[in-house]
Amino acid sequence: MEQRVVITGMGVISPVGNNINDFWTSLAEGRCGIDHIKGFEEYDLPISVAGQVKDFAPEENGLERNDIRRNDLYCQFALAAAYQAMQQSGLKSGENVAADRLGVYIGSGIGGMNTFVNETTKLLNEGVNRISPLFVPMMIGNIAAGNVAIKYNAQGVCLPVVTACATGTHAAGEAYRAIKHGYADAIIAGGAEASIHPLAIGGFANSKALTRSTDPKNASIPFSANRNGFVMGEGAGVLVFESLENAQKRGAKIYAEVVGYGNSCDAHHVTAPSPDGVPASRAIKQSLAEAGFDAEKDLLYINAHGTSTPLNDKSETAAIKLAMGEEAAHKAMISSTKSMTGHMLGATGAVELIACVLTLENGVVPPTIGLNEPDPECDLDYVPNVARRADVTIAISNSLGFGGHNSCVALRKWNG
């Protein structure tokens, strides 16, 4: 028998807040978390802005001294977000969920880049004997999931996802399916990234993906006519997905119901999306169909991938229209919270799914800030600059990753 799936906990580390309350307040008030890059002044970086996490306090998020010393920053972000989510959910392995029915699906697009660079520098300057014995377990992209599983005694399915910028959304979608079809009772799902480093900045910049804007407030401007590239962000988003049966049995607070998931591949180019938006539209259409979306009855919010690159925003607009039809697409409220956070890469899908949960819960749609000169080819309702009150009944989050990975997860408002 198929299980209904709900969300019972959330945690976030982001450029606009390191807990759910601060994160949501920033989004609802349209605060920009993008600023001039700090910490790499000795490099002649071609890019000057990023969405860096500020005032991160790992010890306030359940991390001990050894956790900090033995984990790359991306894994620290994941552990902190998971701690918040598990605290909020009240889920405890062996008490209100069986250990072998609790899983972890936390991915990363890149993994431990800071560790990789630091240990490579040791190799080149000091020799192979100086490489840390913790190098591999600190660097690898699955270790956030592994460490979260160890911390919370999650002995069930543990499946880190790596689909570049779609990682967090795919992790959430696959967690939903695993619970829906009976492979787990609860899964800690999400994504984490900490790749704001000269090596990654140089690579993205030289591939012409990043904006050269020097104005932090006018750098990540999705759907604008003068957009010219994305802004790198960092952080983590983690959600606790749980079967409705288990959540109700233990009296958990439910924040939203997970009701649909779609994925597809462009099979087109390593970095550029398919210009016609057709493959991405399939993921959106699948998700909405499974969710039972009714354009006449439902009020829809779409958290767009909305990267602020010339190709993405135009093709995503086309994909939304293809998936829903022109009339329904124009009725939907759409925003890109990347206008405030920047593009958090492997973490972005999970963080944006949290934004969808909070939109449903609070009846407020976060804005797309900096949208002052709309692109005529991006002609939908992108909720420009100011949040909007709306009794949204269904929300979807789109993510489109390098390699052509497309993913979409749908949520419904929980009314008890």
PDB file of C-alpha atoms in Angstrom, residues 319-331 380:
ATOM      1  CA  ALA A 319       9.295  24.944 -19.769  1.00  0.00           C
ATOM      2  CA  ILE A 320       6.665  26.251 -17.342  1.00  0.00           C
ATOM      3  CA  LYS A 321       4.400  27.270 -20.230  1.00  0.00           C
ATOM      4  CA  LEU A 322       4.834  23.930 -21.972  1.00  0.00           C
ATOM      5  CA  ALA A 323       4.099  21.988 -18.788  1.00  0.00           C
ATOM      6  CA  MET A 324       0.970  23.915 -17.814  1.00  0.00           C
ATOM      7  CA  GLY A 325      -0.282  25.724 -20.875  1.00  0.00           C
ATOM      8  CA  GLU A 326      -0.163  29.495 -21.362  1.00  0.00           C
ATOM      9  CA  GLU A 327      -3.260  30.373 -19.314  1.00  0.00           C
ATOM     10  CA  ALA A 328      -2.338  28.356 -16.214  1.00  0.00           C
ATOM     11  CA  ALA A 329       1.301  29.480 -16.437  1.00  0.00           C
ATOM     12  CA  HIS A 330       0.265  33.137 -16.372  1.00  0.00           C
ATOM     13  CA  LYS A 331      -1.927  32.506 -13.293  1.00  0.00           C
ATOM     14  CA  LEU A 380       5.150  35.420 -16.391  1.00  0.00           C
TER      15      LEU A 380
END
